[in-house]
Amino acid sequence: MRNRNTAPRKSRPPASGAGKARRRCLIGGGYARGEHTRRRLLEAGIELFGELGYERASTRAIAHRAGVSLPALQYYFGGKEGLHRACAQYITEDVRTRLAPATQRVREALDRRDLARSELLELLRAVVEPFLEGLATERPESWALFFARIQGEQGVALDAIFQQIGGRLLTLVMEIIGRVLGRPAESPEVAIRAVMIVGQITLVRRARPIILRALGWPDFDGERLTTLKEVMWQAIACSLSPAPGPARESV
Amino acid sequence: MRNRNTAPRKSRPPASGAGKARRRCLIGGGYARGEHTRRRLLEAGIELFGELGYERASTRAIAHRAGVSLPALQYYFGGKEGLHRACAQYITEDVRTRLAPATQRVREALDRRDLARSELLELLRAVVEPFLEGLATERPESWALFFARIQGEQGVALDAIFQQIGGRLLTLVMEIIGRVLGRPAESPEVAIRAVMIVGQITLVRRARPIILRALGWPDFDGERLTTLKEVMWQAIACSLSPAPGPARESV
DNA sequence: ACATATAAATATCAAGTGATAGAAAATTAT
DNA sequence: ATAATTTTCTATCACTTGATATTTATATGT
């Protein structure tokens, strides 16, 4: 958003800058070579945006890591912001499809009226645990880093990603918790608990250095990851115990 | 860290840039006027660093909000980084002294050998709730924002603040939880639970927009803040219930 | 082979960054 | 008052950023 006013933006060669830029090579005919650099830019963007955040990741650094020249970024994504949007969309799509089968399975199971507490908790675990594992371990794709960044940066990409991933996950968790607690899924009690449970999971990524330091661990590897998952799950399951402290609700 | 090599740094007029700059006016004699601008810069720095983060908060913007000229920042804090450090230290000191009495009180109570579960939970609440309240409500001092920022930015200030505040809080929480669970305070089970509980609290700040959206709330005000605190506390207390297995009974 | 559309690179721009030099103003000490 | 010191301001530097115009290379269709 630097010289937006001075530049008359006379031609704006190919890309529109929005998410679904780069359609020419499909319309126009072939030219499959460009798809490669586009992909490289996308991956480099995810890496560097994740490592450094939106501001500190310069377009030059991204282009360099992608092994392409600087104008290629503008050419394919219309600018830095466009690339960021495209990265967010790419990740969103990827995670969404990866989570889809589990989501579907859980949703079908939820349609059954007669679910025991333990069954509901098992469903919750099935939803939450893959998510935790993806965040705790350093994926080479590093989308978890990217994902964690945009939450702290309050950018426009937050809306899209939240609706696509966080929203779905949260809705699902709220339904399960609502069933467990015997309250409507939209009630504040259920919503707060759901947010806190999902938030706890994301903490594994966001407060990673602090957690590791508090535990005196070098990393979440193998045995330790198992311990982490187990303890966190114990705490979550306990927090949904039927009779909380002072007599409150009884289904 | 821009033109560090070109500038010979011949004189470096007064401030050393580190945390404890600005000592001259005490040694040299008077010149009390400078203390005011120094204070203004500190407050403006906390505000803008908190609102925008370290990168996006430009020294010009900070100086402007402080109502002083740009070189004053270099003059008093040696540079942007020095100001950031000073802000962190200022906040740390403030929070630490504010939390000190409660900490002391809890630590004394912990020395008693015979504490019932409910008493321990009450202690935990006494430690955790003021912290939550400080983070949930928009303080005019806005140090909560600043505090939340530096966690996401992984800067050098994180170490200092963590040791001064987070570490103390965490140590205290670990001791209480260790007592509740009947395990050593250093065990991974206790540490993970402590980190998650404290982390949940910080989530109220860090994931504020997401939480508010999930709840359909405009803000954490009055009645809603009470609900939030109550539900979160219920969840925390339940998660520390004595028998973590499937079947358990209330105390 | 040719014309044409596409892709990539070089060189450069305007704006904004943190930092500094050096002079001017204000304050204190003598 | 005058000298010394401390504080503040104007102007500017060196550098980085995102973005572009223009040119060169590459691939495609006829």
XYZ file of C-alpha atoms (C1' of nucleotides) in Angstrom:
562
model
C 0.000 0.000 0.000
C 2.830 2.335 -0.780
C 2.513 4.285 -3.975
C -1.043 3.335 -4.602
C -2.065 6.878 -5.387
C 0.791 7.933 -7.609
C 0.728 4.925 -9.856
C -2.038 5.366 -12.400
C -2.308 1.597 -12.783
C -2.696 2.010 -16.485
C -2.453 -1.497 -17.765
C -2.361 -4.052 -14.945
C -0.985 -6.660 -17.302
C -2.429 -10.055 -16.527
C -3.338 -10.898 -12.974
C -6.215 -9.246 -11.190
C -4.556 -9.719 -7.836
C -7.486 -11.431 -6.257
C -7.557 -15.038 -5.250
C -8.431 -16.644 -8.541
C -5.892 -14.872 -10.684
C -3.921 -16.844 -13.225
C -6.612 -18.159 -15.434
C -5.120 -17.111 -18.719
C -2.956 -20.131 -19.129
C -6.067 -22.223 -19.098
C -8.090 -20.007 -21.377
C -5.355 -18.950 -23.712
C -4.181 -22.451 -24.387
C -1.163 -24.070 -22.814
C 1.977 -22.408 -21.496
C 2.242 -24.815 -18.644
C 5.624 -23.484 -17.604
C 4.169 -20.586 -15.703
C 2.226 -22.848 -13.437
C 5.473 -24.041 -11.967
C 6.729 -20.610 -10.943
C 3.302 -19.786 -9.642
C 3.430 -22.821 -7.455
C 6.941 -22.005 -6.306
C 5.867 -18.507 -5.349
C 2.928 -19.882 -3.436
C 5.091 -22.279 -1.467
C 7.776 -19.703 -0.799
C 5.089 -17.283 0.302
C 3.605 -19.761 2.755
C 7.048 -20.483 4.143
C 8.196 -16.921 4.556
C 4.886 -15.460 5.633
C 4.817 -18.194 8.229
C 8.387 -17.710 9.369
C 8.487 -13.940 9.410
C 4.931 -12.694 9.279
C 3.351 -10.570 6.599
C 5.365 -7.426 7.166
C 8.822 -8.841 7.543
C 8.510 -11.210 4.647
C 9.608 -9.005 1.771
C 8.553 -9.679 -1.771
C 12.198 -9.858 -2.723
C 12.907 -12.556 -0.188
C 9.900 -14.535 -1.348
C 10.866 -14.226 -4.989
C 14.414 -15.205 -4.129
C 13.382 -18.293 -2.229
C 11.043 -19.226 -5.031
C 13.949 -18.884 -7.420
C 12.142 -16.394 -9.611
C 12.531 -12.708 -10.223
C 10.663 -10.073 -8.315
C 8.166 -8.974 -10.973
C 6.916 -12.540 -11.279
C 5.167 -12.008 -7.971
C 3.313 -9.003 -9.272
C 2.734 -10.776 -12.539
C 1.005 -13.774 -11.041
C -0.631 -12.420 -7.921
C -0.951 -8.735 -8.563
C 1.143 -7.871 -5.525
C 2.114 -8.889 -2.057
C -1.377 -8.759 -0.700
C -2.655 -10.884 -3.542
C -0.028 -13.501 -2.857
C -0.945 -13.520 0.785
C -4.585 -14.027 -0.037
C -3.702 -16.779 -2.448
C -1.578 -18.485 0.197
C -4.407 -18.296 2.693
C -6.826 -19.717 0.201
C -4.452 -22.474 -0.799
C -3.928 -23.547 2.792
C -7.581 -23.218 3.612
C -8.534 -25.427 0.734
C -5.906 -27.978 1.635
C -6.828 -28.219 5.287
C -10.513 -28.187 4.566
C -10.347 -31.134 2.227
C -8.048 -32.946 4.612
C -10.486 -32.458 7.464
C -13.571 -33.115 5.402
C -13.880 -36.897 5.806
C -13.502 -36.806 9.576
C -15.949 -33.938 9.765
C -18.465 -35.800 7.699
C -18.083 -38.928 9.761
C -18.568 -37.057 13.025
C -21.557 -35.190 11.711
C -23.232 -38.393 10.686
C -22.541 -39.920 14.062
C -24.047 -36.884 15.732
C -27.340 -37.506 13.973
C -27.871 -40.530 16.137
C -29.937 -39.492 19.093
C -28.609 -41.976 21.608
C -24.959 -41.249 22.171
C -23.313 -42.035 25.479
C -21.022 -39.524 27.105
C -17.980 -41.592 26.343
C -19.009 -41.855 22.707
C -19.400 -38.119 22.426
C -16.000 -37.602 23.982
C -14.540 -40.049 21.533
C -16.053 -38.037 18.705
C -14.582 -34.866 20.121
C -11.209 -36.483 20.309
C -11.475 -37.653 16.729
C -12.090 -34.062 15.656
C -9.540 -32.386 17.835
C -6.574 -34.702 17.903
C -5.524 -34.583 14.253
C -5.708 -30.829 14.513
C -3.458 -30.846 17.559
C -1.001 -33.171 15.930
C -0.803 -30.986 12.849
C -0.065 -27.946 14.964
C 2.408 -29.510 17.360
C 4.714 -31.134 14.868
C 6.819 -29.027 12.558
C 5.306 -29.838 9.231
C 7.530 -29.326 6.252
C 4.616 -27.628 4.555
C 4.668 -25.144 7.393
C 1.088 -24.133 6.796
C 0.526 -24.357 10.495
C 2.949 -21.498 10.955
C 1.183 -19.458 8.340
C -2.109 -20.258 9.950
C -0.859 -19.202 13.343
C 0.576 -15.962 11.989
C -2.529 -14.507 10.485
C -4.326 -14.856 13.758
C -1.863 -12.540 15.382
C -1.855 -10.112 12.509
C -5.560 -9.447 12.386
C -5.420 -9.041 8.632
C -8.207 -9.503 6.164
C -7.177 -13.103 5.601
C -8.405 -13.918 9.074
C -12.027 -13.707 8.053
C -11.687 -16.100 5.152
C -9.649 -18.674 7.009
C -11.759 -18.513 10.109
C -14.923 -19.101 8.197
C -13.426 -21.897 6.168
C -11.596 -23.804 8.876
C -11.938 -22.380 12.341
C -15.619 -21.807 11.916
C -16.352 -25.329 10.776
C -14.194 -26.855 13.459
C -15.745 -24.646 16.085
C -19.270 -25.379 14.967
C -18.592 -29.072 15.152
C -17.004 -28.837 18.583
C -19.874 -26.718 19.814
C -22.384 -29.326 18.706
C -20.543 -32.118 20.470
C -20.039 -30.129 23.645
C -23.632 -29.035 23.588
C -24.652 -32.674 23.543
C -22.229 -33.532 26.324
C -23.430 -30.733 28.553
C -27.035 -31.106 27.547
C -27.369 -27.539 26.422
C -28.054 -25.846 23.107
C -24.969 -25.537 20.955
C -25.432 -21.783 20.706
C -25.510 -21.077 24.422
C -22.628 -19.015 25.812
C -21.600 -21.830 28.135
C -21.099 -24.178 25.230
C -19.537 -21.590 22.945
C -17.006 -20.427 25.517
C -15.958 -23.952 26.329
C -15.645 -24.812 22.667
C -13.537 -21.764 21.940
C -11.313 -22.519 24.894
C -10.805 -26.123 23.879
C -9.954 -25.261 20.308
C -7.888 -22.348 21.539
C -5.910 -24.624 23.817
C -5.004 -26.669 20.794
C -3.815 -23.650 18.852
C -1.774 -22.626 21.878
C 0.500 -25.529 21.160
C 1.587 -23.599 18.125
C 1.222 -20.045 19.310
C 2.882 -20.368 22.671
C 5.237 -23.085 21.539
C 8.453 -21.580 22.929
C 6.844 -20.783 26.239
C 5.385 -24.245 26.629
C 8.634 -25.915 25.711
C 10.510 -23.771 28.174
C 8.047 -24.418 30.953
C 8.385 -28.128 30.346
C 12.106 -28.056 29.840
C 11.635 -29.894 26.572
C 13.609 -29.297 23.406
C 10.753 -30.217 21.116
C 7.479 -32.082 20.786
C 8.930 -35.320 19.507
C 7.610 -38.850 19.671
C 7.216 -39.816 23.283
C 6.727 -36.254 24.431
C 4.087 -35.565 21.845
C 2.201 -38.584 23.108
C 2.417 -37.289 26.663
C 1.260 -33.865 25.566
C -1.709 -35.242 23.699
C -2.670 -37.517 26.542
C -2.485 -34.891 29.278
C -4.295 -32.300 27.214
C -6.990 -34.782 26.405
C -7.365 -35.758 30.025
C -7.820 -32.136 30.974
C -10.344 -31.520 28.224
C -12.344 -34.629 29.016
C -12.341 -33.788 32.721
C -13.461 -30.246 32.072
C -16.592 -31.707 30.495
C -17.345 -33.881 33.475
C -21.058 -34.206 34.228
C -21.141 -32.717 37.730
C -19.093 -29.537 37.956
C -18.185 -28.137 41.350
C -21.270 -26.454 42.815
C -24.486 -28.088 41.728
C -25.382 -26.310 38.536
C -27.008 -28.111 35.679
C -28.410 -31.586 35.645
C -29.730 -33.005 32.420
C 19.428 -2.315 12.131
C 19.518 -0.404 8.909
C 22.616 1.641 8.305
C 24.488 0.257 11.223
C 27.662 -0.180 9.205
C 27.798 3.142 7.445
C 27.214 5.286 10.477
C 30.426 5.580 12.477
C 28.437 6.307 15.628
C 30.931 8.893 16.641
C 29.341 10.521 19.626
C 26.145 8.771 20.750
C 25.083 11.807 22.728
C 23.454 10.775 25.981
C 21.389 7.602 26.115
C 22.961 4.184 25.908
C 19.837 2.759 24.378
C 19.521 -0.070 26.832
C 16.776 -0.365 29.366
C 18.204 1.843 32.037
C 18.955 4.820 29.868
C 18.107 8.293 31.057
C 20.114 8.561 34.206
C 21.797 11.854 33.496
C 19.006 14.000 34.787
C 19.500 12.430 38.159
C 23.264 12.566 38.157
C 23.784 15.868 36.383
C 21.387 17.798 38.522
C 17.854 18.726 37.437
C 16.402 19.250 33.985
C 13.142 17.699 34.999
C 11.434 18.662 31.785
C 12.938 15.797 29.865
C 11.342 13.248 32.113
C 7.982 14.288 30.780
C 8.778 13.665 27.124
C 10.444 10.446 28.088
C 7.280 9.356 29.764
C 5.181 10.434 26.820
C 7.336 8.415 24.469
C 7.044 5.388 26.701
C 3.266 5.602 26.800
C 2.967 6.244 23.087
C 5.305 3.342 22.448
C 3.227 0.969 24.545
C 0.087 2.090 22.766
C 1.377 1.828 19.244
C 3.491 -1.256 19.710
C 0.397 -2.843 21.173
C -1.941 -1.675 18.456
C 0.272 -2.312 15.470
C 3.089 -4.560 16.579
C 6.766 -3.799 16.563
C 7.232 -3.598 12.809
C 4.222 -1.571 11.815
C 4.608 0.942 14.594
C 6.963 3.458 13.031
C 9.155 5.688 15.120
C 7.572 8.674 13.434
C 4.096 7.609 14.441
C 5.223 7.030 17.997
C 6.941 10.395 18.201
C 3.891 12.043 16.699
C 1.520 10.483 19.179
C 3.840 11.413 21.990
C 3.794 14.968 20.709
C 7.546 15.146 20.403
C 9.905 15.211 17.495
C 11.467 12.133 16.009
C 15.019 12.503 17.288
C 13.751 12.600 20.841
C 13.150 8.883 20.568
C 16.751 8.237 19.622
C 17.866 10.716 22.206
C 16.159 9.059 25.118
C 16.099 5.412 24.166
C 18.882 5.084 21.665
C 16.522 3.842 18.994
C 13.388 1.920 18.282
C 14.633 -1.280 19.821
C 15.660 0.531 22.963
C 12.228 2.048 23.297
C 10.644 -1.339 22.859
C 12.828 -2.811 25.564
C 12.043 0.097 27.846
C 8.328 -0.377 27.236
C 8.586 -4.059 28.045
C 10.481 -3.327 31.202
C 8.065 -0.625 32.236
C 5.084 -2.924 31.834
C 6.846 -5.818 33.455
C 7.673 -3.763 36.481
C 4.146 -2.451 36.728
C 2.447 -5.807 36.458
C 4.926 -7.490 38.731
C 4.382 -5.046 41.552
C 0.646 -5.188 41.000
C 0.643 -8.961 41.237
C 3.122 -9.149 44.078
C 0.750 -8.976 47.065
C -1.574 -11.675 45.749
C 1.396 -13.822 44.889
C 2.829 -13.433 48.337
C -0.449 -14.228 49.968
C -0.946 -17.382 47.921
C 2.586 -18.535 48.513
C 2.153 -18.182 52.240
C -1.098 -20.104 52.112
C 0.629 -22.847 50.155
C 3.065 -23.370 52.988
C 0.287 -24.826 55.063
C 0.333 -28.571 54.636
C -3.359 -29.230 55.102
C -5.259 -27.604 52.296
C -8.514 -29.006 51.059
C -9.177 -29.305 47.353
C -11.685 -26.484 47.444
C -9.195 -24.266 49.226
C -6.547 -24.949 46.620
C -8.999 -24.172 43.851
C -9.879 -20.952 45.599
C -6.209 -20.035 45.673
C -5.897 -20.805 41.990
C -8.839 -18.588 41.283
C -7.331 -15.797 43.314
C -4.217 -15.964 41.169
C -5.852 -16.398 37.831
C -8.914 -14.221 37.918
C -7.323 -10.788 38.232
C -5.089 -11.764 35.374
C -8.084 -12.724 33.258
C -9.911 -9.564 34.127
C -6.926 -7.454 33.188
C -6.704 -9.124 29.822
C -10.380 -9.192 28.969
C -11.194 -5.569 29.627
C -9.722 -2.905 27.424
C -7.434 -1.155 29.820
C -6.692 2.426 29.018
C -3.064 1.633 29.718
C -3.251 -0.889 26.927
C -0.290 -2.787 28.248
C -2.261 -5.950 27.807
C -2.139 -5.403 24.073
C 1.570 -4.815 24.202
C 1.982 -7.897 26.298
C 0.000 -9.987 23.869
C 1.967 -8.669 20.908
C 5.417 -9.613 21.975
C 4.358 -13.193 22.435
C 3.456 -13.413 18.800
C 6.545 -11.594 17.637
C 9.099 -13.856 19.234
C 11.386 -10.932 19.896
C 14.046 -10.630 22.498
C 11.655 -8.905 24.862
C 9.835 -12.184 25.277
C 12.551 -13.639 27.477
C 12.561 -10.769 29.902
C 8.815 -10.511 30.226
C 8.303 -14.222 30.471
C 10.784 -14.547 33.281
C 9.386 -11.574 35.124
C 5.688 -12.238 34.789
C 4.743 -15.390 32.954
C 7.342 -17.429 34.733
C 6.257 -16.333 38.172
C 2.599 -16.821 37.417
C 3.288 -20.180 35.865
C 5.411 -21.357 38.746
C 2.687 -20.434 41.176
C -0.013 -22.153 39.141
C 2.156 -25.228 38.804
C 2.588 -25.437 42.543
C -1.131 -25.194 43.169
C -2.024 -27.696 40.484
C 0.652 -30.055 41.691
C -0.974 -29.978 45.101
C -4.427 -30.508 43.634
C -3.347 -33.449 41.523
C -1.030 -34.828 44.158
C 1.983 -34.768 41.882
C 5.291 -32.923 41.869
C 5.036 -29.422 40.473
C 7.706 -30.166 37.892
C 6.053 -33.196 36.360
C 4.950 -32.863 32.739
C 1.329 -33.572 33.696
C 1.274 -30.605 36.013
C 3.304 -28.321 33.759
C 1.166 -28.963 30.703
C -2.039 -28.354 32.612
C -0.643 -25.178 34.116
C 0.475 -23.840 30.761
C -2.888 -24.631 29.258
C -4.778 -22.916 32.033
C -2.687 -19.787 31.889
C -2.751 -19.992 28.109
C -6.525 -20.136 28.115
C -6.551 -16.893 30.007
C -4.252 -15.186 27.542
C -6.455 -16.467 24.752
C -9.083 -14.026 25.873
C -6.766 -11.357 24.614
C -5.067 -13.093 21.759
C -8.101 -14.625 20.131
C -10.413 -11.850 21.184
C -12.058 -11.219 17.814
C -12.551 -14.913 17.183
C -14.096 -15.509 20.576
C -16.386 -12.530 20.261
C -17.497 -13.659 16.849
C -18.122 -17.199 17.991
C -20.245 -15.880 20.814
C -21.959 -13.237 18.757
C -20.967 -10.679 21.349
C -19.890 -7.132 20.641
C -17.582 -6.923 23.634
C -16.732 -8.337 27.037
C -18.783 -5.921 29.061
C -20.306 -6.213 32.479
C -22.729 -9.089 32.473
C -20.949 -10.905 29.695
C -17.591 -10.623 31.379
C -19.117 -12.228 34.440
C -20.470 -15.077 32.357
C -17.128 -15.523 30.660
C -15.269 -15.658 33.931
C -17.758 -18.048 35.461
C -17.803 -20.497 32.575
C -14.053 -20.454 32.185
C -13.615 -21.039 35.856
C -16.091 -23.907 35.821
C -14.150 -25.545 33.019
C -10.827 -25.063 34.757
C -12.080 -26.348 38.082
C -13.693 -29.355 36.432
C -10.546 -30.166 34.514
C -8.807 -30.572 37.863
C -11.396 -32.964 39.211
C -9.916 -35.670 41.417
C -10.663 -38.788 39.379
C -9.819 -38.111 35.752
C -11.214 -41.416 34.521
C -14.680 -42.051 33.119
C -16.434 -42.361 36.469
C -16.012 -39.814 39.227
C -17.926 -38.107 41.973
C -18.096 -34.537 43.176
C -16.347 -33.489 46.372
C 9.364 -19.803 -40.756
C 6.527 -16.429 -39.116
C 3.549 -13.718 -36.096
C 1.724 -13.670 -31.665
C 0.805 -14.581 -27.075
C 3.112 -15.621 -22.757
C 6.827 -15.583 -19.370
C 10.841 -13.678 -17.196
C 14.480 -10.236 -16.295
C 16.815 -5.575 -15.903
C 16.638 -1.276 -14.268
C 14.200 1.958 -11.900
C 10.567 4.623 -9.186
C 8.286 6.825 -5.306
C 7.374 6.281 -0.633
C 8.626 5.182 3.823
C 12.012 3.366 7.283
C 15.314 4.160 11.304
C 18.982 6.976 12.291
C 22.048 11.089 12.461
C 24.340 15.724 12.084
C 24.208 20.070 13.482
C 22.077 24.035 14.848
C 18.787 26.338 17.945
C 16.349 26.729 22.226
C 15.890 26.014 27.058
C 17.719 25.141 31.626
C 21.038 25.249 35.245
C 25.346 26.582 37.468
C 28.857 29.932 38.270
C 25.075 37.905 33.113
C 27.689 34.378 31.202
C 29.239 29.814 30.432
C 28.154 25.048 30.449
C 24.950 21.623 29.963
C 20.700 19.533 28.612
C 16.791 19.303 25.533
C 14.518 19.930 21.076
C 14.067 20.761 16.219
C 15.061 21.023 10.986
C 17.026 18.839 7.370
C 18.925 15.017 5.579
C 21.197 10.386 4.927
C 21.486 5.580 3.633
C 18.649 1.993 2.939
C 14.571 -1.031 2.144
C 10.147 -1.706 0.619
C 6.427 -2.793 -2.941
C 5.504 -1.853 -7.522
C 6.295 -0.715 -12.704
C 7.856 0.241 -17.406
C 10.340 -1.753 -20.729
C 12.930 -5.074 -22.751
C 14.344 -9.805 -23.714
C 13.524 -14.665 -23.936
C 10.364 -18.578 -24.627
C 6.547 -21.111 -26.195
C 2.388 -21.677 -29.310
C -0.563 -21.531 -33.499
C -0.659 -20.983 -38.420
